[in-house]
Amino acid sequence: MRVTTDTVLCNLCLEDVDTEEPLQATHYCNNCNKNLCDGHVQLHKAKKSTKDHNLNPLLTSNQQQSPTATTAAPTTSVTSTAPSSIVINQQHYCKHHSDQLLEIYCEECDDVFCFKCALFNHKLHKLCDVKEIAKEKLLKVNELLKDLNSKKEILLQRNDQLKLTITKVKEQIDLNKNEIKQHCNDLHKCIDNKMEQLLLEVDKIGNEKLQSLQNEMQLVKDCQNNLNSICELKNDNAIDILQNKLKLEKEVKELNNLNVLNNLNEMN
């Protein structure tokens, strides 16, 4: 029986329960004894464990079938398992296919995917094994890490400088506040002392003025009493008139010598 691509489907597509419609096989792997579609051929070449497998193209029905093609395994008789996973130090699983490891690197997308994602979404892109591309990218990663570590050290130094500066600024703020408080306290003391001094002077001047006025008031009262007594003198005879005349002249003279009347004139 002649086996052609018109009758052979991809064994890996048939084994994948998530594949709704298996693709037509275009190659046969002599190492795995499986028929592969174009997508799985790309994955086969990208995977480190299968990249060196011997892949032979399957002929169409119009072409002469090669001896290797006649040995293609019938689709219904394939019982071998899927390709083994790449061994990596830490396993990372696909967020879309939780049972699939991230083993394929897409150069066009610059990202890693599982076999299923690579097969259905990136089969026309340039794919390669994650571990192989990681070796190529390691030098660049190390350079980036070195640059980042250098910047990290600079940031740490700057952070220490900022901490020290902040501490000094806080100390200066406290010092300035204390100086202002002390200066204000000194001013308050000076003002209080000056106020006390002025108050004492006001009391002294005021008390002296009050005492003077009170003395003058007492003098006025005494004068009033004397005048009242004199004004009541009787002038019944010549002797009384002469004696009263002398008393009146004396009283007028004493009044004239006092400042009481002058102060009254000044007030008017």
PDB file of C-alpha atoms in Angstrom:
ATOM      1  CA  MET A   1       0.000   0.000   0.000  1.00  0.00           C
ATOM      2  CA  ARG A   2       1.370   3.433  -0.906  1.00  0.00           C
ATOM      3  CA  VAL A   3       1.385   5.940   2.012  1.00  0.00           C
ATOM      4  CA  THR A   4       1.003   9.606   1.044  1.00  0.00           C
ATOM      5  CA  THR A   5       0.238  12.923   2.753  1.00  0.00           C
ATOM      6  CA  ASP A   6      -3.280  12.628   1.428  1.00  0.00           C
ATOM      7  CA  THR A   7      -3.986   9.785   3.860  1.00  0.00           C
ATOM      8  CA  VAL A   8      -1.559  10.402   6.803  1.00  0.00           C
ATOM      9  CA  LEU A   9      -2.322  12.691   9.787  1.00  0.00           C
ATOM     10  CA  CYS A  10       0.114  13.993  12.369  1.00  0.00           C
ATOM     11  CA  ASN A  11       0.549  11.477  15.182  1.00  0.00           C
ATOM     12  CA  LEU A  12       1.318  14.200  17.763  1.00  0.00           C
ATOM     13  CA  CYS A  13      -1.840  16.104  16.838  1.00  0.00           C
ATOM     14  CA  LEU A  14      -3.842  12.916  17.340  1.00  0.00           C
ATOM     15  CA  GLU A  15      -2.201  12.316  20.720  1.00  0.00           C
ATOM     16  CA  ASP A  16      -3.001  15.860  21.919  1.00  0.00           C
ATOM     17  CA  VAL A  17      -6.475  15.820  23.454  1.00  0.00           C
ATOM     18  CA  ASP A  18      -6.704  19.604  23.034  1.00  0.00           C
ATOM     19  CA  THR A  19      -6.341  19.386  19.256  1.00  0.00           C
ATOM     20  CA  GLU A  20      -9.813  19.527  17.707  1.00  0.00           C
ATOM     21  CA  GLU A  21      -8.693  18.865  14.122  1.00  0.00           C
ATOM     22  CA  PRO A  22      -5.399  16.955  13.528  1.00  0.00           C
ATOM     23  CA  LEU A  23      -3.201  18.401  10.803  1.00  0.00           C
ATOM     24  CA  GLN A  24      -1.907  16.560   7.779  1.00  0.00           C
ATOM     25  CA  ALA A  25       1.560  15.055   8.207  1.00  0.00           C
ATOM     26  CA  THR A  26       4.356  16.363   5.991  1.00  0.00           C
ATOM     27  CA  HIS A  27       7.370  14.543   7.533  1.00  0.00           C
ATOM     28  CA  TYR A  28       8.220  11.243   9.137  1.00  0.00           C
ATOM     29  CA  CYS A  29      10.652  10.964  12.090  1.00  0.00           C
ATOM     30  CA  ASN A  30      12.748   7.821  11.837  1.00  0.00           C
ATOM     31  CA  ASN A  31      13.834   8.148  15.483  1.00  0.00           C
ATOM     32  CA  CYS A  32      10.345   8.560  16.979  1.00  0.00           C
ATOM     33  CA  ASN A  33       8.530   6.535  14.334  1.00  0.00           C
ATOM     34  CA  LYS A  34       5.917   9.271  14.063  1.00  0.00           C
ATOM     35  CA  ASN A  35       4.301  11.266  11.304  1.00  0.00           C
ATOM     36  CA  LEU A  36       4.612  15.023  11.903  1.00  0.00           C
ATOM     37  CA  CYS A  37       2.794  18.094  10.594  1.00  0.00           C
ATOM     38  CA  ASP A  38       4.707  21.278   9.738  1.00  0.00           C
ATOM     39  CA  GLY A  39       4.081  22.724  13.187  1.00  0.00           C
ATOM     40  CA  HIS A  40       5.413  19.711  15.025  1.00  0.00           C
ATOM     41  CA  VAL A  41       8.356  19.551  12.631  1.00  0.00           C
ATOM     42  CA  GLN A  42       9.311  23.074  13.782  1.00  0.00           C
ATOM     43  CA  LEU A  43       8.950  22.045  17.412  1.00  0.00           C
ATOM     44  CA  HIS A  44      10.945  18.896  16.737  1.00  0.00           C
ATOM     45  CA  LYS A  45      13.774  20.997  15.340  1.00  0.00           C
ATOM     46  CA  ALA A  46      13.572  23.509  18.184  1.00  0.00           C
ATOM     47  CA  LYS A  47      13.624  20.992  20.995  1.00  0.00           C
ATOM     48  CA  LYS A  48      17.102  20.079  22.157  1.00  0.00           C
ATOM     49  CA  SER A  49      16.318  16.382  22.596  1.00  0.00           C
ATOM     50  CA  THR A  50      14.837  15.996  19.099  1.00  0.00           C
ATOM     51  CA  LYS A  51      16.589  18.599  16.977  1.00  0.00           C
ATOM     52  CA  ASP A  52      19.056  16.004  15.607  1.00  0.00           C
ATOM     53  CA  HIS A  53      16.361  13.449  14.700  1.00  0.00           C
ATOM     54  CA  ASN A  54      16.226  12.167  11.141  1.00  0.00           C
ATOM     55  CA  LEU A  55      13.189  13.733   9.467  1.00  0.00           C
ATOM     56  CA  ASN A  56      12.075  12.649   6.010  1.00  0.00           C
ATOM     57  CA  PRO A  57       9.445  14.529   3.965  1.00  0.00           C
ATOM     58  CA  LEU A  58       6.345  12.575   2.976  1.00  0.00           C
ATOM     59  CA  LEU A  59       5.539  12.543  -0.764  1.00  0.00           C
ATOM     60  CA  THR A  60       2.193  13.526  -2.166  1.00  0.00           C
ATOM     61  CA  SER A  61       0.087  11.019  -4.107  1.00  0.00           C
ATOM     62  CA  ASN A  62       1.502  12.381  -7.378  1.00  0.00           C
ATOM     63  CA  GLN A  63       5.108  11.791  -6.358  1.00  0.00           C
ATOM     64  CA  GLN A  64       7.199   8.659  -6.185  1.00  0.00           C
ATOM     65  CA  GLN A  65       7.223   7.508  -2.593  1.00  0.00           C
ATOM     66  CA  SER A  66      10.660   7.051  -1.051  1.00  0.00           C
ATOM     67  CA  PRO A  67      11.620   3.830   0.772  1.00  0.00           C
ATOM     68  CA  THR A  68      11.538   5.631   4.078  1.00  0.00           C
ATOM     69  CA  ALA A  69       8.055   6.901   3.402  1.00  0.00           C
ATOM     70  CA  THR A  70       6.705   3.377   2.856  1.00  0.00           C
ATOM     71  CA  THR A  71       7.660   2.600   6.438  1.00  0.00           C
ATOM     72  CA  ALA A  72       5.494   5.371   7.822  1.00  0.00           C
ATOM     73  CA  ALA A  73       3.564   4.149  10.768  1.00  0.00           C
ATOM     74  CA  PRO A  74      -0.213   3.953  10.283  1.00  0.00           C
ATOM     75  CA  THR A  75      -2.030   6.585  12.212  1.00  0.00           C
ATOM     76  CA  THR A  76      -4.161   4.119  14.098  1.00  0.00           C
ATOM     77  CA  SER A  77      -1.208   2.009  15.249  1.00  0.00           C
ATOM     78  CA  VAL A  78       0.860   4.747  16.886  1.00  0.00           C
ATOM     79  CA  THR A  79       1.297   4.030  20.604  1.00  0.00           C
ATOM     80  CA  SER A  80       4.533   5.875  21.440  1.00  0.00           C
ATOM     81  CA  THR A  81       4.377   8.729  23.933  1.00  0.00           C
ATOM     82  CA  ALA A  82       4.918  12.449  23.348  1.00  0.00           C
ATOM     83  CA  PRO A  83       8.467  13.864  23.326  1.00  0.00           C
ATOM     84  CA  SER A  84      10.106  14.046  26.733  1.00  0.00           C
ATOM     85  CA  SER A  85      10.301  17.431  28.494  1.00  0.00           C
ATOM     86  CA  ILE A  86      13.428  19.525  28.590  1.00  0.00           C
ATOM     87  CA  VAL A  87      15.265  19.158  31.886  1.00  0.00           C
ATOM     88  CA  ILE A  88      15.631  22.493  33.619  1.00  0.00           C
ATOM     89  CA  ASN A  89      16.575  23.466  37.143  1.00  0.00           C
ATOM     90  CA  GLN A  90      13.213  25.041  37.941  1.00  0.00           C
ATOM     91  CA  GLN A  91      10.031  24.070  36.187  1.00  0.00           C
ATOM     92  CA  HIS A  92       7.776  26.824  34.869  1.00  0.00           C
ATOM     93  CA  TYR A  93       4.371  25.872  33.533  1.00  0.00           C
ATOM     94  CA  CYS A  94       2.296  27.585  30.885  1.00  0.00           C
ATOM     95  CA  LYS A  95      -0.496  29.802  32.206  1.00  0.00           C
ATOM     96  CA  HIS A  96      -2.760  28.604  29.378  1.00  0.00           C
ATOM     97  CA  HIS A  97      -1.844  24.901  29.601  1.00  0.00           C
ATOM     98  CA  SER A  98      -1.152  24.050  33.220  1.00  0.00           C
ATOM     99  CA  ASP A  99       0.327  20.625  32.365  1.00  0.00           C
ATOM    100  CA  GLN A 100       2.810  22.026  29.829  1.00  0.00           C
ATOM    101  CA  LEU A 101       6.294  23.312  30.653  1.00  0.00           C
ATOM    102  CA  LEU A 102       7.658  26.502  29.107  1.00  0.00           C
ATOM    103  CA  GLU A 103      10.272  24.965  26.820  1.00  0.00           C
ATOM    104  CA  ILE A 104      10.128  26.879  23.526  1.00  0.00           C
ATOM    105  CA  TYR A 105      11.566  30.329  22.840  1.00  0.00           C
ATOM    106  CA  CYS A 106      10.109  32.438  20.018  1.00  0.00           C
ATOM    107  CA  GLU A 107      12.682  34.888  18.632  1.00  0.00           C
ATOM    108  CA  GLU A 108      10.081  37.081  16.920  1.00  0.00           C
ATOM    109  CA  CYS A 109       7.990  37.479  20.087  1.00  0.00           C
ATOM    110  CA  ASP A 110      11.018  37.377  22.412  1.00  0.00           C
ATOM    111  CA  ASP A 111       9.129  35.205  24.857  1.00  0.00           C
ATOM    112  CA  VAL A 112       8.841  31.597  26.049  1.00  0.00           C
ATOM    113  CA  PHE A 113       5.913  29.272  25.421  1.00  0.00           C
ATOM    114  CA  CYS A 114       4.875  25.677  25.858  1.00  0.00           C
ATOM    115  CA  PHE A 115       4.723  23.255  22.903  1.00  0.00           C
ATOM    116  CA  LYS A 116       1.000  23.710  22.459  1.00  0.00           C
ATOM    117  CA  CYS A 117       1.164  27.525  22.363  1.00  0.00           C
ATOM    118  CA  ALA A 118       4.139  27.390  19.999  1.00  0.00           C
ATOM    119  CA  LEU A 119       2.367  24.912  17.724  1.00  0.00           C
ATOM    120  CA  PHE A 120      -0.895  26.803  17.349  1.00  0.00           C
ATOM    121  CA  ASN A 121       0.211  30.445  17.667  1.00  0.00           C
ATOM    122  CA  HIS A 122       3.871  30.587  16.631  1.00  0.00           C
ATOM    123  CA  LYS A 123       4.397  27.756  14.157  1.00  0.00           C
ATOM    124  CA  LEU A 124       5.514  30.167  11.414  1.00  0.00           C
ATOM    125  CA  HIS A 125       7.950  31.950  13.743  1.00  0.00           C
ATOM    126  CA  LYS A 126      11.570  31.097  14.381  1.00  0.00           C
ATOM    127  CA  LEU A 127      11.593  28.794  17.401  1.00  0.00           C
ATOM    128  CA  CYS A 128      14.382  27.263  19.454  1.00  0.00           C
ATOM    129  CA  ASP A 129      15.010  25.411  22.683  1.00  0.00           C
ATOM    130  CA  VAL A 130      14.823  27.492  25.850  1.00  0.00           C
ATOM    131  CA  LYS A 131      18.064  26.143  27.307  1.00  0.00           C
ATOM    132  CA  GLU A 132      20.029  26.809  24.110  1.00  0.00           C
ATOM    133  CA  ILE A 133      18.832  30.397  23.742  1.00  0.00           C
ATOM    134  CA  ALA A 134      19.418  30.879  27.459  1.00  0.00           C
ATOM    135  CA  LYS A 135      23.105  30.110  26.942  1.00  0.00           C
ATOM    136  CA  GLU A 136      23.263  32.756  24.215  1.00  0.00           C
ATOM    137  CA  LYS A 137      21.404  35.301  26.323  1.00  0.00           C
ATOM    138  CA  LEU A 138      23.390  34.560  29.491  1.00  0.00           C
ATOM    139  CA  LEU A 139      26.228  36.928  28.572  1.00  0.00           C
ATOM    140  CA  LYS A 140      23.785  39.752  27.920  1.00  0.00           C
ATOM    141  CA  VAL A 141      21.935  38.945  31.138  1.00  0.00           C
ATOM    142  CA  ASN A 142      25.199  39.002  33.080  1.00  0.00           C
ATOM    143  CA  GLU A 143      26.079  42.376  31.543  1.00  0.00           C
ATOM    144  CA  LEU A 144      22.680  43.740  32.482  1.00  0.00           C
ATOM    145  CA  LEU A 145      22.975  42.334  35.989  1.00  0.00           C
ATOM    146  CA  LYS A 146      26.419  43.873  36.349  1.00  0.00           C
ATOM    147  CA  ASP A 147      25.076  47.231  35.212  1.00  0.00           C
ATOM    148  CA  LEU A 148      22.076  46.939  37.540  1.00  0.00           C
ATOM    149  CA  ASN A 149      24.270  45.938  40.484  1.00  0.00           C
ATOM    150  CA  SER A 150      26.466  48.942  39.799  1.00  0.00           C
ATOM    151  CA  LYS A 151      23.420  51.198  39.745  1.00  0.00           C
ATOM    152  CA  LYS A 152      22.123  49.454  42.846  1.00  0.00           C
ATOM    153  CA  GLU A 153      25.360  50.266  44.672  1.00  0.00           C
ATOM    154  CA  ILE A 154      25.093  53.896  43.560  1.00  0.00           C
ATOM    155  CA  LEU A 155      21.503  54.032  44.786  1.00  0.00           C
ATOM    156  CA  LEU A 156      22.521  52.534  48.132  1.00  0.00           C
ATOM    157  CA  GLN A 157      25.253  55.147  48.517  1.00  0.00           C
ATOM    158  CA  ARG A 158      22.836  57.911  47.566  1.00  0.00           C
ATOM    159  CA  ASN A 159      20.293  56.529  50.014  1.00  0.00           C
ATOM    160  CA  ASP A 160      22.893  56.641  52.808  1.00  0.00           C
ATOM    161  CA  GLN A 161      23.812  60.197  51.826  1.00  0.00           C
ATOM    162  CA  LEU A 162      20.163  61.243  51.891  1.00  0.00           C
ATOM    163  CA  LYS A 163      19.647  59.653  55.301  1.00  0.00           C
ATOM    164  CA  LEU A 164      22.652  61.525  56.668  1.00  0.00           C
ATOM    165  CA  THR A 165      21.514  64.791  55.069  1.00  0.00           C
ATOM    166  CA  ILE A 166      17.981  64.373  56.406  1.00  0.00           C
ATOM    167  CA  THR A 167      19.362  63.755  59.898  1.00  0.00           C
ATOM    168  CA  LYS A 168      21.530  66.877  59.700  1.00  0.00           C
ATOM    169  CA  VAL A 169      18.641  68.985  58.388  1.00  0.00           C
ATOM    170  CA  LYS A 170      16.384  67.789  61.229  1.00  0.00           C
ATOM    171  CA  GLU A 171      19.095  68.604  63.768  1.00  0.00           C
ATOM    172  CA  GLN A 172      19.542  72.072  62.244  1.00  0.00           C
ATOM    173  CA  ILE A 173      15.788  72.653  62.337  1.00  0.00           C
ATOM    174  CA  ASP A 174      15.672  71.737  66.042  1.00  0.00           C
ATOM    175  CA  LEU A 175      18.692  73.955  66.736  1.00  0.00           C
ATOM    176  CA  ASN A 176      17.119  76.934  64.932  1.00  0.00           C
ATOM    177  CA  LYS A 177      13.823  76.458  66.769  1.00  0.00           C
ATOM    178  CA  ASN A 178      15.586  76.308  70.127  1.00  0.00           C
ATOM    179  CA  GLU A 179      17.562  79.446  69.309  1.00  0.00           C
ATOM    180  CA  ILE A 180      14.378  81.281  68.326  1.00  0.00           C
ATOM    181  CA  LYS A 181      12.634  80.154  71.504  1.00  0.00           C
ATOM    182  CA  GLN A 182      15.580  81.269  73.629  1.00  0.00           C
ATOM    183  CA  HIS A 183      15.734  84.633  71.870  1.00  0.00           C
ATOM    184  CA  CYS A 184      11.996  85.126  72.344  1.00  0.00           C
ATOM    185  CA  ASN A 185      12.295  84.198  76.015  1.00  0.00           C
ATOM    186  CA  ASP A 186      15.088  86.750  76.413  1.00  0.00           C
ATOM    187  CA  LEU A 187      12.958  89.373  74.683  1.00  0.00           C
ATOM    188  CA  HIS A 188      10.011  88.526  76.916  1.00  0.00           C
ATOM    189  CA  LYS A 189      12.173  88.895  80.015  1.00  0.00           C
ATOM    190  CA  CYS A 190      13.536  92.203  78.774  1.00  0.00           C
ATOM    191  CA  ILE A 191      10.023  93.455  77.959  1.00  0.00           C
ATOM    192  CA  ASP A 192       8.712  92.255  81.319  1.00  0.00           C
ATOM    193  CA  ASN A 193      11.546  93.996  83.153  1.00  0.00           C
ATOM    194  CA  LYS A 194      10.995  97.200  81.197  1.00  0.00           C
ATOM    195  CA  MET A 195       7.271  96.980  81.850  1.00  0.00           C
ATOM    196  CA  GLU A 196       7.839  96.572  85.586  1.00  0.00           C
ATOM    197  CA  GLN A 197      10.205  99.513  85.569  1.00  0.00           C
ATOM    198  CA  LEU A 198       7.722 101.733  83.726  1.00  0.00           C
ATOM    199  CA  LEU A 199       4.884 100.665  85.982  1.00  0.00           C
ATOM    200  CA  LEU A 200       6.921 101.532  89.034  1.00  0.00           C
ATOM    201  CA  GLU A 201       7.772 104.936  87.589  1.00  0.00           C
ATOM    202  CA  VAL A 202       4.099 105.561  86.777  1.00  0.00           C
ATOM    203  CA  ASP A 203       3.117 104.579  90.327  1.00  0.00           C
ATOM    204  CA  LYS A 204       5.797 106.827  91.786  1.00  0.00           C
ATOM    205  CA  ILE A 205       4.891 109.862  89.684  1.00  0.00           C
ATOM    206  CA  GLY A 206       1.196 109.249  90.167  1.00  0.00           C
ATOM    207  CA  ASN A 207       1.486 108.827  93.908  1.00  0.00           C
ATOM    208  CA  GLU A 208       3.586 111.966  94.196  1.00  0.00           C
ATOM    209  CA  LYS A 209       1.019 113.875  92.171  1.00  0.00           C
ATOM    210  CA  LEU A 210      -1.837 112.513  94.249  1.00  0.00           C
ATOM    211  CA  GLN A 211      -0.039 113.398  97.478  1.00  0.00           C
ATOM    212  CA  SER A 212       0.559 116.923  96.247  1.00  0.00           C
ATOM    213  CA  LEU A 213      -3.072 117.349  95.284  1.00  0.00           C
ATOM    214  CA  GLN A 214      -4.262 115.922  98.572  1.00  0.00           C
ATOM    215  CA  ASN A 215      -1.982 118.317 100.467  1.00  0.00           C
ATOM    216  CA  GLU A 216      -3.283 121.200  98.426  1.00  0.00           C
ATOM    217  CA  MET A 217      -6.842 120.087  99.049  1.00  0.00           C
ATOM    218  CA  GLN A 218      -6.202 120.040 102.768  1.00  0.00           C
ATOM    219  CA  LEU A 219      -4.744 123.526 102.592  1.00  0.00           C
ATOM    220  CA  VAL A 220      -7.787 124.762 100.708  1.00  0.00           C
ATOM    221  CA  LYS A 221     -10.026 123.311 103.363  1.00  0.00           C
ATOM    222  CA  ASP A 222      -8.029 124.996 106.116  1.00  0.00           C
ATOM    223  CA  CYS A 223      -8.213 128.289 104.299  1.00  0.00           C
ATOM    224  CA  GLN A 224     -11.947 127.899 103.854  1.00  0.00           C
ATOM    225  CA  ASN A 225     -12.388 127.283 107.547  1.00  0.00           C
ATOM    226  CA  ASN A 226     -10.301 130.379 108.438  1.00  0.00           C
ATOM    227  CA  LEU A 227     -12.232 132.492 105.972  1.00  0.00           C
ATOM    228  CA  ASN A 228     -15.500 131.287 107.342  1.00  0.00           C
ATOM    229  CA  SER A 229     -14.395 132.223 110.829  1.00  0.00           C
ATOM    230  CA  ILE A 230     -13.159 135.649 109.773  1.00  0.00           C
ATOM    231  CA  CYS A 231     -16.217 136.375 107.739  1.00  0.00           C
ATOM    232  CA  GLU A 232     -18.303 135.811 110.844  1.00  0.00           C
ATOM    233  CA  LEU A 233     -16.437 138.432 112.861  1.00  0.00           C
ATOM    234  CA  LYS A 234     -18.630 141.174 114.367  1.00  0.00           C
ATOM    235  CA  ASN A 235     -17.926 144.816 113.763  1.00  0.00           C
ATOM    236  CA  ASP A 236     -19.996 146.274 116.593  1.00  0.00           C
ATOM    237  CA  ASN A 237     -17.473 148.819 117.909  1.00  0.00           C
ATOM    238  CA  ALA A 238     -14.332 150.631 116.911  1.00  0.00           C
ATOM    239  CA  ILE A 239     -12.011 148.168 118.637  1.00  0.00           C
ATOM    240  CA  ASP A 240     -13.574 145.185 116.881  1.00  0.00           C
ATOM    241  CA  ILE A 241     -13.332 146.970 113.546  1.00  0.00           C
ATOM    242  CA  LEU A 242      -9.634 147.704 113.989  1.00  0.00           C
ATOM    243  CA  GLN A 243      -8.817 144.213 115.220  1.00  0.00           C
ATOM    244  CA  ASN A 244     -10.826 142.615 112.413  1.00  0.00           C
ATOM    245  CA  LYS A 245      -9.100 144.841 109.886  1.00  0.00           C
ATOM    246  CA  LEU A 246      -5.730 143.477 110.998  1.00  0.00           C
ATOM    247  CA  LYS A 247      -6.964 139.870 110.854  1.00  0.00           C
ATOM    248  CA  LEU A 248      -8.398 140.359 107.399  1.00  0.00           C
ATOM    249  CA  GLU A 249      -5.237 141.964 106.055  1.00  0.00           C
ATOM    250  CA  LYS A 250      -3.154 139.134 107.491  1.00  0.00           C
ATOM    251  CA  GLU A 251      -5.439 136.479 105.996  1.00  0.00           C
ATOM    252  CA  VAL A 252      -5.441 138.111 102.571  1.00  0.00           C
ATOM    253  CA  LYS A 253      -1.672 138.352 102.658  1.00  0.00           C
ATOM    254  CA  GLU A 254      -1.339 134.687 103.573  1.00  0.00           C
ATOM    255  CA  LEU A 255      -3.754 133.685 100.815  1.00  0.00           C
ATOM    256  CA  ASN A 256      -1.847 135.718  98.302  1.00  0.00           C
ATOM    257  CA  ASN A 257       1.341 133.949  99.287  1.00  0.00           C
ATOM    258  CA  LEU A 258      -0.240 130.539  98.607  1.00  0.00           C
ATOM    259  CA  ASN A 259      -0.279 128.852  95.149  1.00  0.00           C
ATOM    260  CA  VAL A 260      -3.833 127.688  95.582  1.00  0.00           C
ATOM    261  CA  LEU A 261      -5.356 130.687  93.886  1.00  0.00           C
ATOM    262  CA  ASN A 262      -2.695 130.683  91.170  1.00  0.00           C
ATOM    263  CA  ASN A 263      -3.385 127.036  90.444  1.00  0.00           C
ATOM    264  CA  LEU A 264      -7.066 127.821  90.210  1.00  0.00           C
ATOM    265  CA  ASN A 265      -6.374 130.629  87.716  1.00  0.00           C
ATOM    266  CA  GLU A 266      -4.210 128.299  85.659  1.00  0.00           C
ATOM    267  CA  MET A 267      -6.957 125.677  85.598  1.00  0.00           C
ATOM    268  CA  ASN A 268      -9.437 128.287  84.386  1.00  0.00           C
TER     269      ASN A 268
END
